[in-house]
């Protein structure tokens, strides 16, 4: 196989899409990732970067444009890193997302579980009810360029609310009018970092400006600019973040005008939303998502439901009207306060909430003897920790409804639940993030019925089989590492780690050509990821 050369132009067919929305082209067995390519097209592409196991390319010419290719309606597409699929028809985007989830469940989860459907949005534009605009060192207000901290100025975004765009532009105008400095990450000097806007169903909005100071010059003027641009603004808040870096979580808040929360309605319920509280960014699709979760939960009114990542209590309170008792857990104190207020505001008296991390709450409730009928988890992208899974399974719920925004960690966790006696029964995807590569999925798991299944205990020593002999292929290990960690590892690195751990390695896995050959060594970050994959595939011998 000829090694790909950087700068050289090749011709190939686009087979599909990567997990981050890039087109996938195979050239003589090598995988090339190509931005803005469409499945089914034959393209001339220039290699822009060659890595050990793959390459990156850019389109030079399209021989047969796909009927699914459209002209991007966004003038910033390709410069702004916010969207991935502005060049695709929406049906093709949905097909790509459904396939991504299906591939993850099969390759990482080891499941032969069909994704029944993907529920798309009626309108894939202007759907976001929460917007976060970084401010560049030059005062530009917009969004980050892909894989960079450079801010691309954006006046109108195709997926943000027009109210949010108008508010962000007003803050930028206030900065220019009164010469308010922008924060510079490299030096740590300057004031303005981010603009955060949340908009409710009625068009009311809450604005929070994140700054490197306890106070701002011309605060009354800032409020006036925001209110003039968005007359339905209910509050303007200062988020104080004086630490280094470009993080968006402030140390504390100070209300400059109005109120520091926003009210909204979801699934017929009223919710109070503080600035740091989690709330799904696509209200209409969230209602579809929650209805599907409710269908999977199959509540009859007699059940106890535990929701381990409850945020402001949206899913918890939606389930409360269908269950006997609901319990929510959340690590953000402001969100828990909102959840309790939301329960009282909606006249719900069968809900209770606890503040703490999911693992701690699950273990405490398990120790207290809680046995929920239904467990609901809606974790962040990193998925569930082993401790949370162990505690959750230890409570022996009859059904688990897993709501996920990351197919790779979903598949990983479903596989672990399978080892603890839970079988994945159904999977449905819901598109909450049109025009981006992200997708939500709901999976129903149920505990195996002991009366219908026979458990056989085998003494592995009698069979002369060790865990290290239960092998995944090198390609499966590479796929797992790339899906979960975003890293690409070579067969050489995998064999080095396996040797280091005392695992069997085939004789032909990248031996040095001579004793004097300098062999590259696996970096610590990739070694850790490979070990994690080996643990996932049960290839490490058990202690004792």
Coordinates of C-alpha atoms in Angstrom, one line a residue:
X1 CA 0.0 0.0 0.0
X2 CA 1.4 3.4 -1.0
X3 CA 1.8 5.8 1.8
X4 CA -0.4 8.9 1.4
X5 CA 1.6 12.0 0.7
X6 CA 0.7 15.4 2.2
X7 CA -0.2 17.9 -0.6
X8 CA -0.9 15.2 -3.2
X9 CA -4.3 15.0 -4.8
X10 CA -6.2 11.6 -4.9
X11 CA -9.6 10.5 -6.1
X12 CA -11.9 8.5 -3.9
X13 CA -15.5 7.8 -3.0
X14 CA -17.2 9.1 0.1
X15 CA -18.5 6.0 2.0
X16 CA -20.1 7.7 5.0
X17 CA -19.5 10.0 8.0
X18 CA -17.3 10.0 11.0
X19 CA -18.7 10.6 14.5
X20 CA -17.9 14.3 14.2
X21 CA -19.6 14.7 10.8
X22 CA -16.6 14.4 8.4
X23 CA -16.8 12.5 5.2
X24 CA -15.0 9.2 5.2
X25 CA -12.9 8.2 2.1
X26 CA -10.8 5.0 1.9
X27 CA -7.7 5.2 -0.3
X28 CA -5.8 1.9 -0.6
X29 CA -7.0 0.9 2.9
X30 CA -6.1 4.2 4.5
X31 CA -9.0 6.3 6.0
X32 CA -9.1 9.9 5.0
X33 CA -11.5 12.3 6.9
X34 CA -12.8 15.1 4.6
X35 CA -14.8 18.1 5.8
X36 CA -18.1 18.9 4.0
X37 CA -18.1 15.7 1.9
X38 CA -21.3 13.9 1.2
X39 CA -21.9 10.2 1.1
X40 CA -22.0 8.7 -2.4
X41 CA -19.9 11.4 -4.0
X42 CA -16.6 10.8 -5.9
X43 CA -14.2 13.6 -5.1
X44 CA -10.7 14.8 -5.8
X45 CA -9.1 15.5 -2.5
X46 CA -5.8 17.0 -1.3
X47 CA -4.1 15.4 1.7
X48 CA -3.6 18.1 4.3
X49 CA -2.2 16.0 7.1
X50 CA -0.9 12.4 7.3
X51 CA -1.1 10.6 10.7
X52 CA -0.1 7.1 11.6
X53 CA -3.5 5.4 11.1
X54 CA -5.4 7.9 9.0
X55 CA -5.2 11.2 7.1
X56 CA -7.1 14.5 6.7
X57 CA -8.0 16.0 3.4
X58 CA -9.9 18.8 1.7
X59 CA -12.1 18.7 -1.4
X60 CA -10.5 20.0 -4.6
X61 CA -13.3 18.9 -7.0
X62 CA -16.6 17.0 -6.8
X63 CA -17.1 14.7 -9.8
X64 CA -20.8 13.8 -9.1
X65 CA -22.4 16.1 -6.5
X66 CA -24.9 14.1 -4.4
X67 CA -28.6 15.1 -4.5
X68 CA -28.3 15.3 -0.7
X69 CA -25.8 18.2 -1.0
X70 CA -27.3 21.7 -0.5
X71 CA -26.0 25.2 -0.6
X72 CA -25.4 26.2 3.0
X73 CA -27.8 28.9 4.1
X74 CA -25.3 30.1 6.7
X75 CA -22.6 32.6 5.4
X76 CA -20.3 31.6 8.2
X77 CA -20.3 27.8 7.6
X78 CA -16.8 26.5 7.1
X79 CA -15.3 29.3 9.3
X80 CA -17.4 29.1 12.4
X81 CA -17.1 25.8 14.2
X82 CA -20.7 25.6 15.5
X83 CA -22.3 23.5 12.8
X84 CA -21.3 20.4 10.9
X85 CA -24.1 19.7 8.5
X86 CA -25.2 22.9 6.9
X87 CA -24.2 21.4 3.5
X88 CA -26.5 18.3 3.9
X89 CA -30.2 17.9 3.3
X90 CA -31.9 17.4 6.6
X91 CA -33.1 13.8 5.8
X92 CA -29.4 12.9 5.0
X93 CA -28.3 14.5 8.3
X94 CA -30.8 12.4 10.2
X95 CA -29.7 9.2 8.3
X96 CA -26.1 10.0 9.2
X97 CA -26.9 10.5 12.9
X98 CA -29.0 7.3 13.1
X99 CA -26.2 5.3 11.5
X100 CA -23.7 6.8 14.0
X101 CA -25.8 5.6 16.9
X102 CA -26.3 2.2 15.3
X103 CA -22.5 1.8 14.7
X104 CA -21.6 2.8 18.3
X105 CA -24.1 0.3 19.7
X106 CA -22.7 -2.5 17.5
X107 CA -18.9 -1.7 17.6
X108 CA -18.6 -0.4 21.2
X109 CA -21.6 -1.9 22.9
X110 CA -21.4 -5.3 21.1
X111 CA -25.2 -5.1 20.6
X112 CA -27.4 -6.3 17.8
X113 CA -30.0 -3.7 18.8
X114 CA -31.7 -1.8 16.0
X115 CA -32.2 2.0 16.4
X116 CA -35.9 1.9 15.7
X117 CA -36.1 5.5 14.3
X118 CA -34.7 9.0 14.6
X119 CA -37.2 11.7 15.4
X120 CA -36.3 14.8 13.5
X121 CA -37.2 18.4 14.2
X122 CA -40.1 20.1 12.3
X123 CA -37.9 23.2 11.9
X124 CA -34.1 22.7 12.2
X125 CA -33.4 26.5 12.4
X126 CA -33.3 29.0 15.4
X127 CA -34.1 26.2 17.9
X128 CA -31.6 27.0 20.6
X129 CA -33.1 28.5 23.8
X130 CA -29.6 28.9 25.4
X131 CA -26.8 30.7 23.6
X132 CA -23.2 31.3 24.7
X133 CA -21.1 33.8 22.7
X134 CA -17.3 33.9 23.4
X135 CA -15.7 37.4 23.0
X136 CA -12.4 37.5 21.2
X137 CA -9.4 39.5 22.4
X138 CA -10.1 41.9 19.7
X139 CA -13.7 42.4 20.9
X140 CA -15.3 40.2 18.2
X141 CA -18.6 38.6 19.4
X142 CA -19.5 35.2 17.8
X143 CA -18.3 31.6 18.0
X144 CA -15.0 29.8 18.0
X145 CA -13.5 28.7 14.8
X146 CA -13.3 24.9 14.7
X147 CA -10.5 23.5 16.9
X148 CA -9.3 27.0 17.8
X149 CA -9.8 29.8 20.4
X150 CA -10.1 32.4 17.6
X151 CA -13.6 34.0 17.6
X152 CA -15.3 34.3 14.3
X153 CA -17.6 37.4 14.4
X154 CA -21.2 36.3 13.8
X155 CA -24.2 38.7 13.7
X156 CA -27.0 36.2 12.9
X157 CA -26.8 32.5 13.6
X158 CA -29.0 30.0 11.8
X159 CA -29.5 27.9 15.0
X160 CA -29.7 30.5 17.7
X161 CA -32.7 32.6 18.7
X162 CA -32.9 36.0 17.0
X163 CA -33.4 37.5 20.5
X164 CA -30.1 36.0 21.6
X165 CA -28.3 37.3 18.5
X166 CA -29.7 40.8 19.1
X167 CA -28.7 40.7 22.8
X168 CA -25.1 39.6 22.0
X169 CA -24.7 42.3 19.4
X170 CA -26.0 44.9 21.8
X171 CA -23.3 43.9 24.3
X172 CA -20.7 44.2 21.6
X173 CA -21.9 47.7 20.7
X174 CA -21.8 48.7 24.3
X175 CA -18.2 47.5 24.5
X176 CA -17.2 49.6 21.5
X177 CA -19.1 52.7 22.5
X178 CA -17.5 52.8 26.0
X179 CA -14.3 51.2 25.1
X180 CA -14.7 48.2 27.5
X181 CA -11.9 45.8 27.0
X182 CA -12.1 42.1 26.1
X183 CA -10.4 39.4 28.1
X184 CA -7.1 38.2 26.6
X185 CA -6.5 34.6 27.6
X186 CA -2.7 34.7 27.0
X187 CA -2.0 37.6 29.3
X188 CA -5.0 37.3 31.7
X189 CA -5.8 41.0 31.2
X190 CA -9.1 42.6 30.0
X191 CA -12.7 42.3 31.1
X192 CA -15.3 40.8 28.9
X193 CA -15.2 37.0 28.4
X194 CA -18.6 35.5 27.3
X195 CA -22.2 36.5 26.7
X196 CA -24.9 34.1 27.8
X197 CA -28.5 34.4 26.8
X198 CA -31.5 32.2 27.7
X199 CA -34.9 32.7 25.9
X200 CA -38.2 31.2 26.9
X201 CA -41.3 30.1 24.9
X202 CA -42.8 33.6 25.3
X203 CA -39.8 35.3 23.8
X204 CA -38.6 36.6 27.2
X205 CA -34.9 36.5 27.8
X206 CA -32.2 36.5 30.5
X207 CA -28.8 37.9 29.8
X208 CA -25.6 37.1 31.7
X209 CA -22.2 38.7 30.8
X210 CA -19.1 36.8 32.1
X211 CA -16.3 39.1 33.1
X212 CA -12.8 39.1 34.6
X213 CA -13.9 41.6 37.3
X214 CA -16.3 42.1 40.2
X215 CA -17.8 45.1 38.5
X216 CA -18.0 46.7 35.1
X217 CA -17.8 50.3 33.9
X218 CA -21.0 51.8 32.7
X219 CA -23.3 49.1 34.1
X220 CA -26.6 51.1 33.7
X221 CA -25.7 51.8 30.1
X222 CA -25.1 48.0 29.5
X223 CA -28.5 47.3 30.9
X224 CA -30.0 50.0 28.6
X225 CA -28.3 48.6 25.5
X226 CA -29.6 45.0 26.3
X227 CA -33.2 46.1 27.0
X228 CA -33.3 48.2 23.8
X229 CA -32.2 45.3 21.7
X230 CA -34.4 42.8 23.5
X231 CA -37.4 44.6 25.1
X232 CA -38.7 41.4 26.7
X233 CA -35.5 41.0 28.7
X234 CA -36.3 40.1 32.4
X235 CA -32.8 40.4 33.9
X236 CA -29.2 41.3 33.3
X237 CA -26.6 39.5 35.4
X238 CA -22.9 39.8 35.8
X239 CA -21.0 36.5 36.1
X240 CA -17.7 37.0 37.9
X241 CA -14.8 34.8 36.7
X242 CA -11.4 36.2 37.6
X243 CA -9.5 32.9 37.2
X244 CA -7.3 32.0 34.2
X245 CA -8.4 30.2 31.1
X246 CA -11.6 30.5 29.0
X247 CA -14.0 28.6 31.1
X248 CA -17.6 29.8 31.3
X249 CA -18.5 28.8 34.9
X250 CA -18.3 31.9 37.1
X251 CA -17.3 32.0 40.7
X252 CA -20.4 34.0 41.6
X253 CA -23.2 36.2 40.2
X254 CA -24.4 39.7 40.7
X255 CA -27.7 41.0 39.4
X256 CA -27.3 44.3 37.5
X257 CA -31.0 44.7 36.8
X258 CA -34.2 42.7 37.0
X259 CA -34.3 39.1 38.1
X260 CA -31.6 36.4 38.0
X261 CA -33.8 33.6 36.6
X262 CA -36.1 32.9 33.7
X263 CA -39.5 31.1 33.7
X264 CA -40.4 28.6 30.9
X265 CA -43.0 25.9 30.2
X266 CA -42.1 22.4 29.1
X267 CA -44.5 19.4 28.7
X268 CA -47.3 21.5 30.3
X269 CA -45.3 22.3 33.4
X270 CA -43.7 25.6 34.6
X271 CA -40.0 25.7 35.3
X272 CA -37.7 28.3 37.0
X273 CA -34.3 28.4 35.3
X274 CA -31.3 29.8 37.1
X275 CA -28.3 30.6 34.9
X276 CA -26.2 27.5 35.8
X277 CA -29.1 25.1 35.8
X278 CA -29.2 22.4 33.0
X279 CA -32.1 22.6 30.6
X280 CA -32.4 21.1 27.2
X281 CA -31.5 23.7 24.5
X282 CA -34.2 22.6 22.1
X283 CA -37.6 22.9 23.8
X284 CA -39.8 21.3 21.2
X285 CA -37.5 18.3 20.7
X286 CA -37.0 17.9 24.4
X287 CA -40.8 17.4 24.8
X288 CA -40.5 14.6 22.2
X289 CA -37.5 13.1 24.0
X290 CA -39.3 13.1 27.3
X291 CA -42.4 11.5 25.9
X292 CA -40.3 8.7 24.5
X293 CA -38.6 8.3 27.9
X294 CA -42.0 8.1 29.5
X295 CA -43.1 5.5 27.0
X296 CA -40.0 3.4 27.8
X297 CA -40.6 3.9 31.6
X298 CA -44.1 2.3 31.1
X299 CA -45.4 3.8 34.4
X300 CA -48.8 2.8 35.8
X301 CA -49.0 5.1 38.8
X302 CA -47.7 2.6 41.4
X303 CA -43.9 2.9 40.7
X304 CA -41.0 4.6 42.5
X305 CA -38.8 6.5 40.0
X306 CA -35.2 7.6 40.6
X307 CA -33.7 10.3 38.3
X308 CA -30.0 10.6 38.9
X309 CA -29.2 13.6 36.7
X310 CA -32.3 15.7 37.3
X311 CA -31.1 19.3 36.6
X312 CA -34.1 21.6 37.4
X313 CA -36.3 18.6 37.6
X314 CA -37.7 18.5 34.1
X315 CA -37.8 14.7 33.5
X316 CA -38.5 14.0 37.2
X317 CA -41.5 16.2 37.4
X318 CA -42.8 15.0 34.0
X319 CA -42.7 11.4 35.4
X320 CA -44.3 12.5 38.7
X321 CA -47.7 12.6 37.2
X322 CA -47.4 9.0 36.1
X323 CA -45.7 7.5 39.2
X324 CA -46.4 7.0 42.9
X325 CA -43.0 8.6 44.0
X326 CA -40.2 10.3 42.1
X327 CA -36.7 11.2 43.4
X328 CA -34.2 13.5 41.7
X329 CA -30.5 13.9 42.3
X330 CA -28.3 16.7 40.9
X331 CA -24.8 18.1 41.7
X332 CA -25.6 21.8 41.1
X333 CA -27.1 23.4 44.2
X334 CA -28.9 26.1 42.2
X335 CA -30.6 23.5 40.1
X336 CA -31.8 21.6 43.1
X337 CA -33.3 24.8 44.6
X338 CA -35.0 25.4 41.3
X339 CA -36.3 21.8 41.1
X340 CA -37.9 22.0 44.6
X341 CA -39.5 25.3 43.7
X342 CA -40.7 23.9 40.4
X343 CA -42.3 21.0 42.2
X344 CA -44.2 23.3 44.5
X345 CA -45.1 25.7 41.7
X346 CA -46.7 22.9 39.7
X347 CA -48.5 21.4 42.8
X348 CA -46.5 18.2 42.7
X349 CA -46.2 16.7 46.2
X350 CA -44.8 13.2 45.3
X351 CA -41.3 14.5 44.3
X352 CA -38.2 14.9 46.5
X353 CA -34.7 16.1 45.5
X354 CA -31.2 15.5 46.8
X355 CA -28.1 17.6 46.0
X356 CA -24.9 15.6 45.4
X357 CA -23.0 13.8 42.7
X358 CA -24.8 10.9 41.0
X359 CA -22.4 8.3 42.4
X360 CA -22.8 9.5 46.0
X361 CA -26.6 9.8 45.8
X362 CA -27.0 6.4 44.2
X363 CA -24.8 4.7 46.8
X364 CA -26.5 6.4 49.7
X365 CA -30.0 5.5 48.5
X366 CA -28.9 2.0 47.8
X367 CA -27.5 1.7 51.4
X368 CA -30.8 3.1 52.6
X369 CA -32.6 0.2 50.9
X370 CA -34.2 2.1 48.1
X371 CA -35.4 -0.2 45.3
X372 CA -36.8 1.9 42.5
X373 CA -38.9 0.3 39.9
X374 CA -37.5 2.6 37.2
X375 CA -34.1 4.3 37.1
X376 CA -33.6 7.3 34.7
X377 CA -30.1 8.6 33.9
X378 CA -29.4 11.6 31.6
X379 CA -25.6 12.1 32.2
X380 CA -23.3 14.6 30.5
X381 CA -21.2 13.5 27.4
X382 CA -18.7 11.6 29.5
X383 CA -21.4 9.1 30.5
X384 CA -21.6 7.2 33.8
X385 CA -18.7 6.3 36.0
X386 CA -18.2 2.7 37.0
X387 CA -19.3 3.6 40.6
X388 CA -22.6 5.0 39.4
X389 CA -23.3 1.9 37.2
X390 CA -22.5 -0.4 40.1
X391 CA -24.7 1.5 42.6
X392 CA -27.5 1.8 40.1
X393 CA -27.5 -1.9 39.3
X394 CA -27.2 -2.7 43.0
X395 CA -30.6 -1.1 43.6
X396 CA -32.0 -3.7 41.1
X397 CA -34.5 -1.5 39.3
X398 CA -36.8 -3.4 36.9
X399 CA -36.2 -0.9 34.1
X400 CA -33.5 1.6 33.3
X401 CA -34.2 4.5 30.9
X402 CA -30.8 5.8 29.6
X403 CA -31.0 9.2 27.9
X404 CA -27.7 10.0 26.3
X405 CA -26.1 12.8 24.2
X406 CA -23.0 10.8 23.3
X407 CA -23.4 7.5 21.4
X408 CA -20.0 6.2 22.3
X409 CA -20.3 6.5 26.0
X410 CA -23.9 5.3 25.8
X411 CA -22.7 2.1 24.1
X412 CA -19.9 1.6 26.6
X413 CA -22.2 2.0 29.6
X414 CA -25.0 -0.2 28.1
X415 CA -22.4 -2.9 27.6
X416 CA -21.4 -2.7 31.3
X417 CA -25.0 -2.8 32.4
X418 CA -25.3 -5.9 30.3
X419 CA -22.6 -7.6 32.4
X420 CA -24.6 -6.7 35.5
X421 CA -27.8 -8.5 34.2
X422 CA -29.5 -5.8 32.2
X423 CA -30.5 -6.3 28.6
X424 CA -31.0 -3.4 26.1
X425 CA -34.5 -3.8 24.7
X426 CA -35.1 -0.7 22.6
X427 CA -33.3 2.3 21.2
X428 CA -34.7 5.5 19.6
X429 CA -32.7 8.6 18.6
X430 CA -34.1 12.2 18.8
X431 CA -32.4 15.1 17.0
X432 CA -32.2 17.9 19.5
X433 CA -29.2 19.5 17.8
X434 CA -30.0 20.0 14.0
X435 CA -27.1 21.0 11.8
X436 CA -24.5 19.8 14.3
X437 CA -23.1 16.2 14.7
X438 CA -24.7 15.8 18.1
X439 CA -27.7 13.5 18.7
X440 CA -29.7 12.3 21.7
X441 CA -30.7 8.6 22.2
X442 CA -33.0 6.9 24.6
X443 CA -32.3 3.2 25.4
X444 CA -34.5 1.0 27.5
X445 CA -32.8 -1.7 29.6
X446 CA -34.6 -4.3 31.6
X447 CA -33.4 -6.8 34.2
X448 CA -33.2 -10.4 33.0
X449 CA -36.0 -12.4 34.5
X450 CA -34.4 -15.2 36.6
X451 CA -37.4 -17.5 35.8
X452 CA -36.7 -17.2 32.1
X453 CA -32.9 -17.3 32.1
X454 CA -30.5 -19.9 33.5
X455 CA -27.3 -18.7 35.0
X456 CA -24.4 -21.2 34.7
X457 CA -21.3 -20.7 37.0
X458 CA -18.1 -22.0 35.4
X459 CA -14.7 -22.4 37.1
X460 CA -12.4 -20.7 34.6
X461 CA -9.4 -22.6 35.9
X462 CA -11.0 -25.9 35.1
X463 CA -11.5 -24.7 31.5
X464 CA -8.0 -23.5 31.2
X465 CA -9.1 -20.1 29.9
X466 CA -7.9 -16.7 31.2
X467 CA -9.4 -13.3 30.7
X468 CA -6.5 -12.3 28.6
X469 CA -7.4 -14.9 26.0
X470 CA -10.8 -13.3 25.4
X471 CA -9.6 -11.1 22.6
X472 CA -10.8 -8.1 20.7
X473 CA -9.2 -7.4 17.4
X474 CA -6.7 -4.5 17.0
X475 CA -9.3 -2.8 14.8
X476 CA -11.9 -3.0 17.5
X477 CA -9.5 -1.6 20.1
X478 CA -8.6 1.3 17.7
X479 CA -12.3 2.0 17.1
X480 CA -13.1 2.0 20.8
X481 CA -10.3 4.4 21.6
X482 CA -11.2 6.8 18.8
X483 CA -14.9 6.8 19.6
X484 CA -14.4 7.3 23.4
X485 CA -11.3 9.4 23.6
X486 CA -11.0 11.0 20.1
X487 CA -7.5 9.5 19.8
X488 CA -6.1 7.4 17.0
X489 CA -3.7 4.6 18.1
X490 CA -1.5 2.3 16.0
X491 CA -1.1 -1.5 16.2
X492 CA 2.4 -0.8 17.4
X493 CA 1.2 1.2 20.4
X494 CA -1.4 -1.5 21.3
X495 CA 1.2 -4.2 21.1
X496 CA 3.6 -2.2 23.3
X497 CA 0.9 -1.7 26.0
X498 CA -0.1 -5.4 25.8
X499 CA 3.5 -6.5 26.3
X500 CA 3.9 -4.1 29.2
X501 CA 0.8 -5.7 30.8
X502 CA 2.1 -9.2 30.2
X503 CA -0.5 -10.0 27.6
X504 CA 0.1 -12.3 24.6
X505 CA 1.1 -10.4 21.4
X506 CA 1.4 -12.0 18.0
X507 CA 4.9 -12.3 16.6
X508 CA 4.2 -10.2 13.6
X509 CA 2.8 -7.1 15.3
X510 CA 5.3 -4.4 14.2
X511 CA 8.6 -6.0 15.3
X512 CA 11.7 -3.8 14.8
X513 CA 13.4 -4.3 11.5
X514 CA 16.8 -4.4 13.2
X515 CA 18.3 -4.1 16.6
X516 CA 19.3 -0.5 15.8
X517 CA 15.9 0.6 14.7
X518 CA 14.5 3.4 16.8
X519 CA 10.9 2.4 17.7
X520 CA 8.4 5.2 18.7
X521 CA 7.0 4.7 22.2
X522 CA 3.3 5.0 23.1
X523 CA 2.6 8.4 24.7
X524 CA 1.1 8.2 28.3
X525 CA -2.3 9.6 27.2
X526 CA -2.7 6.9 24.5
X527 CA -1.4 4.2 26.8
X528 CA -4.1 5.1 29.3
X529 CA -6.8 5.0 26.6
X530 CA -5.6 1.6 25.3
X531 CA -5.6 0.2 28.9
X532 CA -9.2 1.5 29.2
X533 CA -10.1 -0.3 26.0
X534 CA -8.5 -3.6 27.2
X535 CA -10.5 -3.3 30.4
X536 CA -13.6 -2.7 28.4
X537 CA -13.1 -5.8 26.3
X538 CA -12.2 -7.8 29.4
X539 CA -8.7 -8.6 28.2
X540 CA -6.9 -7.9 31.5
X541 CA -6.5 -10.8 33.9
X542 CA -8.5 -10.5 37.1
X543 CA -6.6 -10.0 40.4
X544 CA -6.7 -12.9 42.7

